[in-house]
Structure formats: C-alpha cells, structure tokens
Amino acid sequence: MVKLPKEEKANDAVFVVQKYFAEFSNAQTDSSKTTLANVVLNGDGANSGALKFISKYDGTNAANLCNYYAGGSYLYLKQFDKAIKYLKDFSTDATQIRSRGYGMIGDAYAELKKNSDALDYYKKAAAVNEKDEFTSPEFLLRAGMFAESIGNKKEAIELYKKIKANYPLTDRAANIDRYLARLGEVGE
C-alpha cells in the first residue's frame, strides 16, 4: 500500500517531463533539440528533469517512462553509453514503444561500433510484435541496411527477404527488390 501514494504523486508530477520530451521530439532545429534534450534530462530550474525524477520516484511507472525519455535524450546528445543504460532500464507492454526503445539501443551500439550488438537490437526491435506491419518491417529494413553497411551481405539478404515475404503490402516492401538486386539477388 505504501507504493500507491508514491505512484500517484509520480503520475501527477511526470507531465512536465512528458511535455518537454514531446517538444524535444518535435523540435525543428538542432539547437532547439539540444536545449530541450538537456531540459528533459535536468529540468528547467523550476521543475525536475527525468534524471531527478527517476531517483525520486524509483519503482513507479512514471520513473520507468522517464528512463525512455532520458535514453532518447542521451542518444541525441551522443552520450551513447548513457542512452543504452537508461533505455535498458525501460520496460513497457506497449509494443511500438518497446520496439522504438530497442531500435534506439541499436542506434547507440552502432555509433559505438558495437556492430553485433547493434544488429541484434535492430532485429529484437523488429521481433517485438511481428504482426505490426509498420514497426516490424521498419526495423527489419534498418537491420538489413546496417548489416549491409558492415559487410554482412548474407544477413542483409535474409532480412530483406523477410520483409518481402512477411510484409509484402507495406511501404518498406515496395522497394525491397532494389535492395536485393544491389546485393545480387534478382527475381524470385
């Protein structure tokens, strides 16, 4: 029963961090995004940011959500190890958000040149909900392009073929034959 008041207080207080994260996500300029990423993390002087929120309301759903906000902000600020830490601490049953979180971890690992980890997280993002015809092919394509960029042609072909076979009517499948042809896989 002790957790309930803490959870309620956290839910009442998290809106400021949510507001700043939404502004950060929609910002049009790099300088605005950088400023807002820092505000998401550290607050605006009057309100706490995600980092203080996580420690103050540890164990609440709102603090868990702030891990996602912190991870996304750190990714943008190119603090990849911190991004990975906070994104790994985040969990949700919302499959599209979980996929995005895994995808951001993949991006951070890619920036750190941890190619195997990056590829694994892109594939993990695609596998969260294979019935999702937006998120799954998006991350399969990202995984395929990444595999191709690191010289893993066989893996790239497999991933592209999975898009073609499992998501033939999606936007990502529309041009998949071009990706396959570029790797020497023509027709089928």
Short mmCIF file of C-alpha atoms in Angstrom, two decimals:
data_model
loop_
_atom_site.label_atom_id
_atom_site.label_comp_id
_atom_site.label_asym_id
_atom_site.label_seq_id
_atom_site.Cartn_x
_atom_site.Cartn_y
_atom_site.Cartn_z
CA MET A 1 0.00 0.00 0.00
CA VAL A 2 2.95 2.36 0.50
CA LYS A 3 3.65 2.35 -3.23
CA LEU A 4 0.23 3.72 -4.16
CA PRO A 5 0.71 7.30 -2.90
CA LYS A 6 4.18 7.38 -4.45
CA GLU A 7 2.75 6.15 -7.75
CA GLU A 8 0.00 8.80 -7.63
CA LYS A 9 2.48 11.59 -6.85
CA ALA A 10 4.73 10.41 -9.66
CA ASN A 11 1.85 10.33 -12.14
CA ASP A 12 0.84 13.85 -11.12
CA ALA A 13 4.38 15.18 -11.47
CA VAL A 14 5.62 13.49 -14.66
CA PHE A 15 3.62 15.70 -17.04
CA VAL A 16 6.36 18.36 -17.15
CA VAL A 17 8.98 15.85 -18.30
CA GLN A 18 6.48 14.45 -20.82
CA LYS A 19 5.79 17.95 -22.14
CA TYR A 20 9.48 18.69 -22.62
CA PHE A 21 10.11 15.32 -24.25
CA ALA A 22 7.26 15.98 -26.71
CA GLU A 23 8.76 19.40 -27.51
CA PHE A 24 12.20 17.81 -27.90
CA SER A 25 10.78 15.15 -30.24
CA ASN A 26 9.08 17.77 -32.40
CA ALA A 27 11.82 20.43 -32.38
CA GLN A 28 12.88 21.53 -35.85
CA THR A 29 16.41 22.83 -35.25
CA ASP A 30 19.49 21.17 -33.79
CA SER A 31 19.96 23.97 -31.26
CA SER A 32 16.35 23.61 -30.05
CA LYS A 33 16.68 19.83 -29.85
CA THR A 34 19.95 20.10 -27.89
CA THR A 35 18.47 22.62 -25.46
CA LEU A 36 15.31 20.59 -24.97
CA ALA A 37 17.21 17.30 -24.57
CA ASN A 38 19.11 18.91 -21.70
CA VAL A 39 15.88 20.23 -20.19
CA VAL A 40 14.33 16.76 -20.43
CA LEU A 41 17.31 15.38 -18.52
CA ASN A 42 17.93 18.13 -15.98
CA GLY A 43 14.73 20.15 -15.74
CA ASP A 44 14.07 23.81 -16.35
CA GLY A 45 15.11 25.25 -12.99
CA ALA A 46 11.60 25.21 -11.60
CA ASN A 47 10.78 21.59 -12.45
CA SER A 48 12.84 18.42 -12.18
CA GLY A 49 14.07 16.62 -15.24
CA ALA A 50 13.96 12.92 -15.99
CA LEU A 51 17.16 12.12 -14.07
CA LYS A 52 15.99 13.54 -10.76
CA PHE A 53 12.52 12.14 -11.38
CA ILE A 54 13.93 8.62 -11.82
CA SER A 55 15.75 8.75 -8.49
CA LYS A 56 12.91 10.43 -6.60
CA TYR A 57 10.15 8.15 -7.89
CA ASP A 58 12.18 4.98 -8.42
CA GLY A 59 9.96 1.94 -8.86
CA THR A 60 7.00 3.83 -10.32
CA ASN A 61 5.61 3.58 -13.82
CA ALA A 62 6.33 7.27 -14.34
CA ALA A 63 10.01 6.82 -13.41
CA ASN A 64 10.16 3.88 -15.82
CA LEU A 65 8.85 6.14 -18.59
CA CYS A 66 11.48 8.73 -17.68
CA ASN A 67 14.13 6.08 -18.44
CA TYR A 68 12.87 6.13 -22.02
CA TYR A 69 12.92 9.92 -22.13
CA ALA A 70 16.44 10.02 -20.67
CA GLY A 71 17.68 7.35 -23.08
CA GLY A 72 16.27 9.17 -26.11
CA SER A 73 17.72 12.47 -24.93
CA TYR A 74 21.16 10.99 -24.29
CA LEU A 75 21.10 9.32 -27.71
CA TYR A 76 20.50 12.68 -29.35
CA LEU A 77 23.29 14.24 -27.26
CA LYS A 78 25.64 11.48 -28.48
CA GLN A 79 26.17 10.11 -24.99
CA PHE A 80 25.65 6.59 -26.21
CA ASP A 81 26.64 4.60 -23.11
CA LYS A 82 24.19 6.61 -21.00
CA ALA A 83 21.50 6.18 -23.65
CA ILE A 84 21.96 2.41 -23.56
CA LYS A 85 21.87 2.32 -19.76
CA TYR A 86 18.59 4.22 -19.46
CA LEU A 87 16.92 2.50 -22.40
CA LYS A 88 17.82 -0.91 -20.98
CA ASP A 89 16.23 0.15 -17.68
CA PHE A 90 12.97 0.95 -19.51
CA SER A 91 10.24 -1.64 -19.97
CA THR A 92 6.71 -1.50 -21.33
CA ASP A 93 3.94 -3.67 -22.66
CA ALA A 94 3.31 -1.12 -25.44
CA THR A 95 4.94 -2.95 -28.34
CA GLN A 96 5.60 0.01 -30.64
CA ILE A 97 7.31 1.95 -27.87
CA ARG A 98 9.31 -1.12 -26.82
CA SER A 99 10.38 -1.54 -30.46
CA ARG A 100 11.46 2.11 -30.60
CA GLY A 101 13.44 1.67 -27.39
CA TYR A 102 15.25 -1.38 -28.76
CA GLY A 103 15.86 0.48 -32.01
CA MET A 104 17.43 3.38 -30.12
CA ILE A 105 19.68 0.92 -28.27
CA GLY A 106 20.66 -0.44 -31.68
CA ASP A 107 21.45 3.09 -32.86
CA ALA A 108 23.62 3.73 -29.80
CA TYR A 109 25.53 0.48 -30.26
CA ALA A 110 26.00 1.29 -33.95
CA GLU A 111 27.51 4.65 -33.02
CA LEU A 112 29.85 2.87 -30.60
CA LYS A 113 30.85 0.48 -33.42
CA LYS A 114 29.49 -2.47 -31.45
CA ASN A 115 28.10 -3.90 -34.65
CA SER A 116 26.93 -7.28 -33.40
CA ASP A 117 25.01 -5.68 -30.53
CA ALA A 118 23.52 -3.06 -32.85
CA LEU A 119 22.31 -5.68 -35.32
CA ASP A 120 20.90 -7.80 -32.50
CA TYR A 121 18.89 -4.88 -31.12
CA TYR A 122 17.53 -3.90 -34.55
CA LYS A 123 16.35 -7.48 -35.01
CA LYS A 124 14.97 -7.51 -31.47
CA ALA A 125 13.03 -4.32 -32.27
CA ALA A 126 11.55 -5.98 -35.36
CA ALA A 127 10.59 -9.11 -33.41
CA VAL A 128 8.63 -7.40 -30.60
CA ASN A 129 5.36 -7.71 -32.47
CA GLU A 130 5.75 -9.36 -35.84
CA LYS A 131 2.08 -8.67 -36.62
CA ASP A 132 2.77 -4.94 -36.57
CA GLU A 133 3.05 -4.04 -40.24
CA PHE A 134 4.66 -0.69 -39.55
CA THR A 135 7.24 -1.22 -36.84
CA SER A 136 8.48 -4.71 -37.72
CA PRO A 137 9.33 -4.02 -41.39
CA GLU A 138 10.82 -0.66 -40.37
CA PHE A 139 13.32 -2.34 -38.06
CA LEU A 140 13.93 -5.26 -40.41
CA LEU A 141 14.90 -2.72 -43.06
CA ARG A 142 17.11 -0.86 -40.60
CA ALA A 143 18.73 -4.16 -39.60
CA GLY A 144 19.22 -5.11 -43.24
CA MET A 145 20.74 -1.77 -44.16
CA PHE A 146 23.01 -1.93 -41.12
CA ALA A 147 24.08 -5.50 -41.93
CA GLU A 148 24.83 -4.36 -45.47
CA SER A 149 26.83 -1.36 -44.22
CA ILE A 150 29.08 -3.59 -42.09
CA GLY A 151 29.64 -6.03 -44.95
CA ASN A 152 27.30 -8.77 -43.76
CA LYS A 153 25.71 -9.36 -47.17
CA LYS A 154 24.18 -12.76 -46.29
CA GLU A 155 22.38 -11.35 -43.22
CA ALA A 156 21.19 -8.31 -45.18
CA ILE A 157 19.70 -10.54 -47.89
CA GLU A 158 17.91 -12.67 -45.28
CA LEU A 159 16.44 -9.60 -43.61
CA TYR A 160 15.32 -8.03 -46.89
CA LYS A 161 13.73 -11.31 -47.96
CA LYS A 162 11.86 -11.48 -44.66
CA ILE A 163 10.36 -8.06 -45.41
CA LYS A 164 9.36 -9.22 -48.87
CA ALA A 165 7.82 -12.47 -47.61
CA ASN A 166 6.14 -11.30 -44.41
CA TYR A 167 5.19 -7.70 -45.20
CA PRO A 168 4.58 -7.60 -48.98
CA LEU A 169 1.97 -4.81 -48.86
CA THR A 170 3.93 -2.39 -46.67
CA ASP A 171 5.81 0.73 -47.69
CA ARG A 172 9.09 -0.95 -46.71
CA ALA A 173 8.45 -3.82 -49.12
CA ALA A 174 7.64 -1.51 -52.04
CA ASN A 175 11.31 -1.04 -52.99
CA ILE A 176 12.83 -4.11 -51.37
CA ASP A 177 13.69 -5.69 -54.74
CA ARG A 178 16.10 -2.80 -55.34
CA TYR A 179 17.92 -3.60 -52.11
CA LEU A 180 18.06 -7.28 -53.03
CA ALA A 181 19.22 -6.54 -56.61
CA ARG A 182 22.00 -4.33 -55.26
CA LEU A 183 23.25 -7.40 -53.40
CA GLY A 184 22.96 -9.68 -56.43
CA GLU A 185 19.57 -11.21 -55.58
CA VAL A 186 17.37 -10.75 -58.63
CA GLY A 187 13.83 -12.04 -59.11
CA GLU A 188 12.09 -14.69 -57.02
#
